[in-house]
Every structure is written in C-alpha cells, then in structure tokens.
XYZ file of C-alpha atoms in Angstrom:
467
model
C -6.006 -11.545 -31.176
C -7.878 -12.941 -28.109
C -10.901 -10.849 -27.334
C -10.934 -10.440 -23.541
C -12.618 -7.127 -22.765
C -11.391 -7.056 -19.164
C -7.878 -8.204 -17.957
C -6.647 -8.126 -14.397
C -2.895 -8.089 -13.862
C -1.648 -8.861 -10.359
C 1.499 -10.357 -8.894
C -0.412 -13.525 -8.076
C -3.030 -15.598 -9.762
C -6.360 -15.917 -7.874
C -5.719 -19.630 -7.370
C -3.144 -21.773 -5.549
C -1.480 -24.787 -7.172
C -1.191 -28.161 -5.486
C -0.418 -31.668 -6.774
C -3.301 -34.076 -7.108
C -3.047 -37.895 -6.466
C -2.215 -38.512 -10.187
C 0.602 -35.892 -10.102
C -1.482 -33.377 -12.098
C -1.761 -29.796 -10.948
C -4.931 -28.985 -8.956
C -6.103 -25.433 -8.423
C -8.209 -23.844 -5.666
C -9.290 -20.272 -5.154
C -6.739 -18.276 -2.988
C -7.909 -16.595 0.202
C -7.504 -12.852 0.358
C -9.304 -9.564 -0.160
C -8.077 -8.855 -3.699
C -9.320 -12.140 -4.984
C -12.718 -11.679 -3.222
C -13.000 -8.230 -4.832
C -12.026 -9.026 -8.400
C -12.972 -12.603 -8.995
C -16.743 -11.856 -9.452
C -15.910 -8.851 -11.775
C -13.593 -10.997 -13.950
C -16.049 -13.876 -14.020
C -18.998 -11.586 -14.945
C -16.971 -9.984 -17.729
C -15.653 -13.321 -18.989
C -12.250 -11.808 -18.457
C -8.628 -12.865 -18.028
C -6.281 -12.721 -14.992
C -2.533 -12.560 -15.535
C -0.389 -13.487 -12.431
C 2.373 -15.653 -10.972
C 1.303 -19.036 -9.607
C 3.545 -18.485 -6.506
C 6.296 -21.080 -7.055
C 9.399 -21.645 -9.158
C 7.906 -24.327 -11.362
C 7.295 -23.556 -15.068
C 4.196 -21.540 -15.752
C 1.122 -23.627 -16.658
C -0.427 -23.257 -20.109
C -3.292 -20.677 -19.926
C -6.416 -22.322 -18.618
C -9.978 -21.635 -17.668
C -11.126 -21.837 -14.048
C -14.605 -20.932 -12.662
C -15.470 -18.590 -15.491
C -12.044 -16.870 -15.644
C -9.188 -17.275 -18.117
C -5.968 -17.598 -16.119
C -2.529 -16.799 -17.623
C 0.374 -17.850 -15.478
C 3.682 -16.022 -15.487
C 6.634 -18.233 -14.514
C 9.465 -16.979 -12.276
C 12.748 -18.756 -11.854
C 14.359 -19.173 -8.418
C 16.707 -16.278 -9.260
C 13.760 -14.040 -10.297
C 11.852 -14.895 -7.131
C 14.982 -13.866 -5.174
C 15.738 -10.636 -7.104
C 12.203 -9.472 -8.201
C 9.976 -10.603 -5.346
C 12.124 -11.026 -2.237
C 14.610 -8.369 -3.500
C 13.262 -5.306 -5.264
C 9.556 -5.701 -4.268
C 10.027 -6.619 -0.605
C 13.490 -5.394 0.429
C 13.517 -2.189 -1.624
C 9.970 -0.969 -2.330
C 8.130 -2.337 0.735
C 10.332 -0.636 3.365
C 10.726 2.533 1.303
C 6.935 2.892 0.781
C 6.368 2.225 4.539
C 8.381 5.297 5.557
C 11.763 3.400 5.887
C 10.638 1.693 9.107
C 13.367 -0.715 8.026
C 16.211 0.412 5.725
C 15.585 -0.311 2.039
C 18.290 -1.859 -0.060
C 19.009 -0.488 -3.568
C 20.701 -3.105 -5.823
C 20.985 -2.654 -9.562
C 20.544 -6.367 -10.387
C 17.281 -6.415 -8.467
C 16.052 -3.424 -10.420
C 17.070 -5.036 -13.742
C 15.121 -8.128 -12.867
C 12.152 -6.010 -11.764
C 12.131 -4.376 -15.175
C 12.375 -7.742 -17.030
C 9.644 -9.313 -14.990
C 7.287 -6.329 -15.331
C 7.811 -6.492 -19.090
C 6.799 -10.205 -19.117
C 3.567 -9.307 -17.306
C 2.916 -6.353 -19.665
C 3.437 -8.438 -22.764
C 1.061 -11.116 -21.492
C -1.638 -8.541 -20.622
C -1.279 -6.900 -24.076
C -1.711 -10.320 -25.717
C -4.839 -11.184 -23.838
C -6.627 -7.849 -24.232
C -9.101 -7.470 -27.001
C -9.613 -4.199 -28.951
C -10.535 -1.340 -26.602
C -10.216 -3.587 -23.541
C -9.805 -2.496 -19.924
C -6.635 -3.609 -18.213
C -6.498 -3.184 -14.381
C -2.979 -3.573 -12.914
C -2.402 -4.057 -9.158
C 0.167 -3.076 -6.667
C 3.785 -2.119 -6.094
C 5.290 -5.269 -7.643
C 4.046 -4.152 -11.119
C 4.510 -0.383 -11.262
C 6.188 -0.404 -14.606
C 3.478 -2.469 -16.297
C 1.073 0.379 -17.192
C 3.729 2.255 -19.161
C 4.882 -0.929 -20.887
C 1.371 -1.847 -21.895
C 0.813 1.685 -23.130
C 3.816 1.268 -25.439
C 2.379 -1.956 -26.842
C -1.353 -0.972 -27.028
C -2.656 2.511 -27.659
C -6.277 1.370 -27.814
C -6.881 0.046 -24.250
C -8.026 1.701 -21.010
C -5.471 1.090 -18.180
C -6.137 1.412 -14.452
C -3.599 0.901 -11.710
C -4.337 0.457 -7.990
C -1.623 0.767 -5.288
C -2.578 -1.285 -2.288
C 0.164 0.020 -0.021
C 1.049 3.590 0.961
C 2.788 5.946 -1.403
C 5.482 7.837 0.549
C 6.246 11.573 0.818
C 8.629 12.784 -1.875
C 11.576 13.225 0.439
C 11.429 9.475 1.116
C 10.488 8.400 -2.428
C 13.367 10.481 -3.814
C 15.847 7.992 -2.260
C 14.882 5.500 -4.952
C 17.532 5.630 -7.684
C 14.849 4.729 -10.294
C 12.267 7.198 -9.082
C 11.607 8.742 -12.489
C 11.263 5.353 -14.196
C 8.692 4.237 -11.606
C 6.658 7.437 -11.950
C 6.692 7.195 -15.717
C 5.680 3.536 -15.511
C 2.673 4.421 -13.438
C 1.641 7.259 -15.711
C 1.005 4.733 -18.493
C -2.342 4.309 -16.725
C -5.419 6.454 -17.326
C -6.437 6.271 -13.663
C -4.126 5.586 -10.652
C -5.927 4.650 -7.417
C -4.588 4.922 -3.870
C -5.919 4.022 -0.417
C -5.819 7.580 1.002
C -5.933 11.098 -0.404
C -2.538 11.748 1.177
C -1.048 8.914 -0.975
C -2.497 10.471 -4.164
C -1.077 13.869 -3.089
C 2.324 12.304 -2.517
C 2.272 10.739 -6.002
C 1.258 14.017 -7.653
C 4.224 15.736 -5.970
C 6.482 12.945 -7.264
C 5.171 13.595 -10.822
C 6.250 17.198 -10.496
C 9.581 16.592 -8.796
C 10.862 13.345 -10.260
C 9.476 13.656 -13.800
C 9.090 17.433 -14.211
C 5.385 17.184 -15.181
C 2.563 19.643 -14.661
C -0.305 18.798 -12.382
C -3.730 20.450 -11.990
C -5.783 19.225 -9.077
C -5.871 15.443 -9.394
C -4.732 15.477 -13.020
C -1.218 14.992 -14.498
C -0.492 16.157 -18.019
C 1.597 13.426 -19.746
C 3.187 14.088 -23.179
C 2.867 11.120 -25.613
C 3.234 10.150 -29.201
C -0.368 10.981 -30.009
C -0.335 14.196 -28.040
C -0.755 15.000 -24.396
C -2.802 12.716 -22.141
C -4.376 13.519 -18.763
C -3.916 10.922 -15.993
C -5.957 11.075 -12.864
C -4.643 10.125 -9.357
C -7.282 9.727 -6.673
C -8.238 7.838 -3.526
C -10.370 4.706 -3.676
C -10.167 3.048 -0.236
C -10.428 -0.691 -0.554
C -12.782 -2.715 1.636
C -13.948 -6.307 2.368
C -16.649 -8.704 1.392
C -18.894 -7.537 4.234
C -21.868 -9.847 3.524
C -19.525 -12.908 3.595
C -18.160 -11.943 7.022
C -21.672 -11.258 8.414
C -22.887 -14.668 7.093
C -20.002 -16.471 8.809
C -20.454 -14.543 12.038
C -24.137 -15.565 12.152
C -23.407 -19.315 11.863
C -24.202 -21.092 15.132
C -21.071 -23.300 14.878
C -18.801 -20.195 14.567
C -20.527 -18.567 17.566
C -20.000 -21.851 19.508
C -16.380 -21.869 18.484
C -16.046 -18.266 19.847
C -17.418 -19.412 23.208
C -15.066 -22.411 23.196
C -12.075 -20.089 22.572
C -12.953 -18.025 25.656
C -13.413 -21.201 27.700
C -9.993 -22.455 26.517
C -8.469 -19.155 27.639
C -9.930 -19.692 31.090
C -13.016 -17.476 30.756
C -11.090 -14.237 31.267
C -13.004 -11.042 31.818
C -11.133 -9.269 29.025
C -9.797 -10.683 25.733
C -7.608 -8.397 23.668
C -6.830 -9.540 20.083
C -4.121 -8.722 17.554
C -4.191 -10.301 14.072
C -1.301 -9.468 11.755
C 1.047 -10.692 9.155
C 4.448 -10.954 10.973
C 5.780 -7.748 9.494
C 7.761 -4.802 10.983
C 5.133 -2.340 9.659
C 2.395 -3.810 11.903
C 3.590 -2.424 15.242
C 3.442 -5.755 17.100
C 6.373 -4.918 19.331
C 4.853 -1.513 20.224
C 1.617 -3.275 21.165
C 3.412 -5.868 23.315
C 5.441 -3.137 25.041
C 2.275 -1.169 25.896
C 0.508 -4.279 27.113
C 3.464 -5.255 29.309
C 3.477 -1.826 30.938
C -0.297 -1.894 31.453
C 0.226 -5.103 33.414
C 3.310 -3.712 35.206
C 1.295 -0.751 36.443
C -1.756 -2.787 37.385
C -4.051 -0.967 34.989
C -5.325 -4.388 33.856
C -5.107 -7.486 35.933
C -3.809 -11.000 35.387
C -5.538 -13.407 35.710
C -8.536 -11.841 34.039
C -6.873 -10.292 31.039
C -5.494 -12.156 27.999
C -3.937 -10.869 24.798
C -4.273 -13.269 21.870
C -1.660 -12.349 19.236
C -1.953 -14.087 15.894
C 1.151 -13.457 13.728
C 0.857 -15.208 10.329
C 4.195 -16.320 8.846
C 5.562 -13.816 6.297
C 8.547 -13.700 3.991
C 10.540 -15.984 6.190
C 13.475 -16.053 3.754
C 14.003 -12.275 4.265
C 16.448 -11.557 7.143
C 14.462 -8.606 8.573
C 11.502 -10.941 9.093
C 13.507 -13.633 10.800
C 14.932 -11.075 13.200
C 11.472 -9.656 13.954
C 10.069 -13.103 14.683
C 12.944 -13.771 17.158
C 12.319 -10.355 18.903
C 8.520 -10.979 19.150
C 8.940 -14.395 20.579
C 11.535 -13.189 23.209
C 9.203 -10.320 24.155
C 6.174 -12.685 24.560
C 8.322 -14.996 26.649
C 9.423 -12.162 28.923
C 5.870 -10.871 29.476
C 4.614 -14.329 30.252
C 7.565 -15.019 32.523
C 6.996 -11.855 34.543
C 3.127 -11.916 34.681
C 1.799 -15.453 34.244
C 0.202 -17.442 36.975
C 0.141 -21.186 36.701
C -2.004 -22.060 33.672
C -2.816 -18.447 32.826
C -0.207 -16.807 30.515
C -1.310 -13.247 29.709
C -0.127 -13.524 26.073
C -1.292 -16.341 23.810
C 1.043 -16.153 20.808
C 0.068 -18.018 17.623
C 2.596 -18.027 14.750
C 0.386 -19.593 12.184
C -2.299 -18.813 9.632
C -5.989 -19.703 10.113
C -8.971 -20.198 7.776
C -11.579 -17.466 7.610
C -14.116 -19.252 9.854
C -11.602 -19.512 12.686
C -10.586 -15.886 12.231
C -14.212 -14.776 12.573
C -14.563 -16.922 15.726
C -11.497 -15.113 17.126
C -13.061 -11.760 16.231
C -16.267 -12.785 18.059
C -14.370 -14.098 21.143
C -12.464 -10.794 21.583
C -13.616 -7.723 23.532
C -11.010 -5.326 22.148
C -9.238 -5.509 18.727
C -5.753 -3.920 18.638
C -4.569 -2.610 15.262
C -1.354 -0.728 15.946
C 0.282 -0.586 12.527
C 3.159 1.966 12.172
C 2.127 2.410 8.448
C -0.501 0.594 6.535
C -2.249 1.183 3.206
C -5.661 0.153 4.599
C -5.651 -2.665 7.185
C -8.568 -4.944 6.322
C -8.385 -6.795 9.616
C -9.948 -3.736 11.234
C -12.842 -3.857 8.824
C -13.220 -7.671 9.185
C -13.536 -7.269 13.050
C -16.213 -4.625 12.612
C -18.150 -6.671 10.015
C -18.132 -9.683 12.316
C -19.665 -7.849 15.361
C -23.284 -8.479 14.593
C -24.382 -7.550 18.159
C -22.540 -4.194 17.915
C -20.377 -5.027 20.988
C -16.611 -4.704 21.225
C -14.084 -1.948 20.764
C -11.460 -1.239 18.053
C -8.125 0.379 18.872
C -6.870 1.662 15.546
C -3.585 3.269 14.466
C -4.049 6.659 12.842
C -1.382 5.581 10.314
C -3.763 3.148 8.627
C -6.068 3.958 5.736
C -8.953 2.481 7.794
C -8.555 5.301 10.297
C -9.997 7.725 7.673
C -13.190 5.706 7.568
C -13.663 3.957 10.953
C -14.138 7.068 12.988
C -15.871 5.099 15.780
C -12.542 3.489 16.634
C -10.286 4.546 19.458
C -7.558 6.218 17.314
C -3.986 6.056 18.525
C -0.436 6.981 17.590
C 1.373 3.598 18.215
C 4.716 5.359 18.638
C 3.321 7.038 21.775
C 3.498 4.115 24.228
C 1.919 6.145 27.083
C -0.934 7.174 24.760
C -1.304 3.604 23.509
C -1.576 2.298 27.100
C -4.159 4.888 27.892
C -6.268 4.049 24.816
C -6.089 0.279 25.497
C -7.437 0.834 28.974
C -10.144 3.233 27.711
C -11.289 0.668 25.103
C -11.258 -2.116 27.695
C -13.464 -0.154 30.109
C -15.792 1.669 27.673
C -19.480 1.577 28.646
C -21.689 -0.862 26.632
C -23.785 2.118 25.386
C -20.769 3.948 24.008
C -19.323 0.771 22.503
C -22.617 0.133 20.627
C -22.739 3.720 19.372
C -19.184 3.572 18.071
C -19.561 0.068 16.547
C -22.872 0.938 14.891
C -21.285 3.798 12.962
C -18.383 1.585 11.867
C -20.643 -1.243 10.810
C -22.709 1.164 8.669
C -19.477 2.264 6.901
C -18.260 -1.264 6.061
C -21.758 -2.320 4.931
C -22.249 0.616 2.628
C -18.673 0.654 1.360
C -17.796 -2.992 0.809
C -15.374 -4.460 -1.657
C -17.966 -4.597 -4.475
C -18.506 -0.821 -3.996
C -14.748 -0.301 -4.228
C -14.297 -2.188 -7.462
C -17.389 -0.634 -9.079
C -16.371 2.899 -8.054
C -12.854 2.523 -9.496
C -14.070 1.026 -12.784
C -16.733 3.662 -13.094
C -14.066 6.411 -12.666
C -11.898 4.638 -15.235
C -14.903 4.773 -17.621
C -14.724 1.097 -18.126
C -17.586 -0.956 -16.763
C -16.625 -4.478 -17.894
C -19.106 -7.080 -19.019
C-alpha cells in the first residue's frame, strides 16, 4: 500500500495539461486560490493529489510534479456532460445558490455523479497510507467522504464546501438529499465558508437523514459504533503576501497608470471582476450603473466602469443566455451615454493573468462585488490585498462570505437597485480619510487571515497536521 500520509481530493488536478513540441504532455501549475492554498501543504507533507486533468483524454499514469504525487482521474465526454456540466453545474450549482436559476433533476446525471465520485474515492483510498489524512473538496465530490469511509476505517477525512449550503426548504428539492447528507457525513470534519452554511447543513442532517445534532456535532451511527462529525465555518482566504508583492512591483504600478491613461484619465474608475455567472449579479450592477448615469449622479465623461467577465461553462445554455443579455445591456448603456471615444462601460469577456488583474485593482477607485449569492468571493479580498496605499473603496454584497469579514466595505443588498445606486455614489465620493480607515481594517483582516491560516486552522481542527 502506498504510504502517503496526506491526500487531497479535488475535482481538478493542481496542474493544466498542454502538448509539448514532441507531442508529449506538459504540465504547469494551475492558477486559482485552492491550488495556492493546498500546493505548499501537499508538497511539505510529500502528499498526493487526486483530481481530473480537465479534458476528455485518457487519464495520465500517476506522476510526480514539484514535490507532489499527482493521480489523474479520467472522464469520458459523456461523463463530462452528465457529471460535470450536468449534475454538478446544472443541478447542484443553481440549487446551492438559492435557485437563482432553476436546477434540473435528471436521474442519469445522478447515476454518473455516483459513479464518478466512487472512482475518486477508490483512488484516494489506494493512495492513502495507514492513518492518513484525506481532505476532499467541494460540491462535485460530496459522496466521496462516505465512500472512502466504507473502504478505509483507519483514515481521518475532512471535507470543505467552497460554495454556499442552502436552507433546508431549498435543499429538500434535491431528490437525492439523504444520499448527499450521508455522503458528507463520512467525514470527521465538514468545513463551510459561513456559520449560516454550517447551520443549514446541520438542519439537513436532522430533516433529511433523521440524525441527532448537538451544537456543531452530528451523531452518526456506524459499524464500529457511533461517530461524532463536526460541521463548522472556516472562511477561505487568499495568498495575501503574493498579492502584496505583485502590487509593489514598479512595472505593475506603471501598468495601472497606463490603464487609466488608456481609459482617458477619468476622474472615477469603477471595476467589476467576475466569472460570467448568473450568481455574480452583473446585470444588477449594470442596471444600477445605468440609472446612476441617467439621473446624473455620476457624469460621463469622467466615469468609467470596467467590467471583466471571464468565460465560464460556455456549453451550458444558461451561461450562453447570460452572456447575450450582458452584452446587449452594455451596448445599450454605451449607446445611450457614450460620447465619441469615451464609452462609460469597458466590457472585457476574457481571462487575464494575475499581474494584469492586480494592475486593474490598482487602477480602480471603487471595486463592485454585487454577487446575489457567493460562498466567499476572493476577488474582494484580492482587491483589498492589492491596495498598499490604503486608498480605494469596496462595494460588497451582503450575500457573500467576505461580507462577514470585510466590515470596512460598503455593504449592499444587490437586489435593491435604489440602495445599490446610493452605495455606489457613496463609495465614489467617500473622503480620503474615511476610505483609508475602512481599507486599513480590511487589509489587517486579509493579512492576518490569509490562505495559509485557513488551511492550517482546518487541519488543526481535523486533528491532522500533515508532514
């Protein structure tokens, strides 16, 4: 049996595959917060990472990369359609985000979800040494903890849910609610972004599975007697030192000045950075901005909204429809308010490397995060970490996990368009002294509670410091 004392199980490997000049696979580290958080932990422990390479090619043989042992799980085109695009992103994603879009419940999707989760679980159980720690991540793999528990009684299992967990009246719509709850309860510790998510899950344990809870603990009957599973909040964060280092680079600061010059040196730059997803409230933001301009509360020229919308799940119909609607709305606002050479909305439907994102954060005066429902929203924390001079303002939806922590933000209900307009104008006209006071408190939070703190606090609670 391989002897890895620490195994991470996530829907994706921490590397992306490309083809080299000789036709051989080449691997490079993936961007993203989860990889930044866990890669150093896995490397330090000499651990293994189980995940999907992200395409429909056969899984590679297990290989070592930068101090980690990587185990690829292959998915066929049909499994990608049913497991990933289907059950994960057309059933669970909208359901867990308060049915902002209607979820679809299809039995073949569920059956594929079960089969793929079992493949991940079997790989994790194979890689784990005696008494190992296995840390499973996110909504795509909710059955894995229970499946691993069936295979291996000797391991410690943690699960972290990166997206919200809905109230029971919403969760109860899922035909397989009991199976999902029981799958999660294979873990010893289940982490959520917010305390409200943990509370929702505990209620689901009582209602969907008929189990007894006491505080944060769930009593779970098993073959070897009852177990106690803990459900608690562990808000995720970012690699704050890395963002501060990038923001301090002269070339990144010069790029920020160049961005403002390209925009025509406006007096006010508003910024939105989102995956193009219906949970992010992009249309609500555009509606509020349009009305702010209609009413003369902010002036054009002089005000620019830069909206970055990274491509997302473009094979899913809901996302194609959202893209069309966003592009029509941007066109209407620019048609009604632009002067020659000065469109008030700069819309960018593409992804950017981290250095360019930090330059955008530095170029902005006000960051707009208007998600309708979000587990955390790391963009808000990235913006704060990048503001080394403590300038700038953050407008933040109260329906994000970040709202619990970044209390120096201008909090808003994005469904309230009048309130959103008022908050945008307040943030745009805040005094420099108040802006510094607010930003200073938020920067302290992201510095003290960075991604390394998050990973260490979860593993400490699991009683499983790897390494």
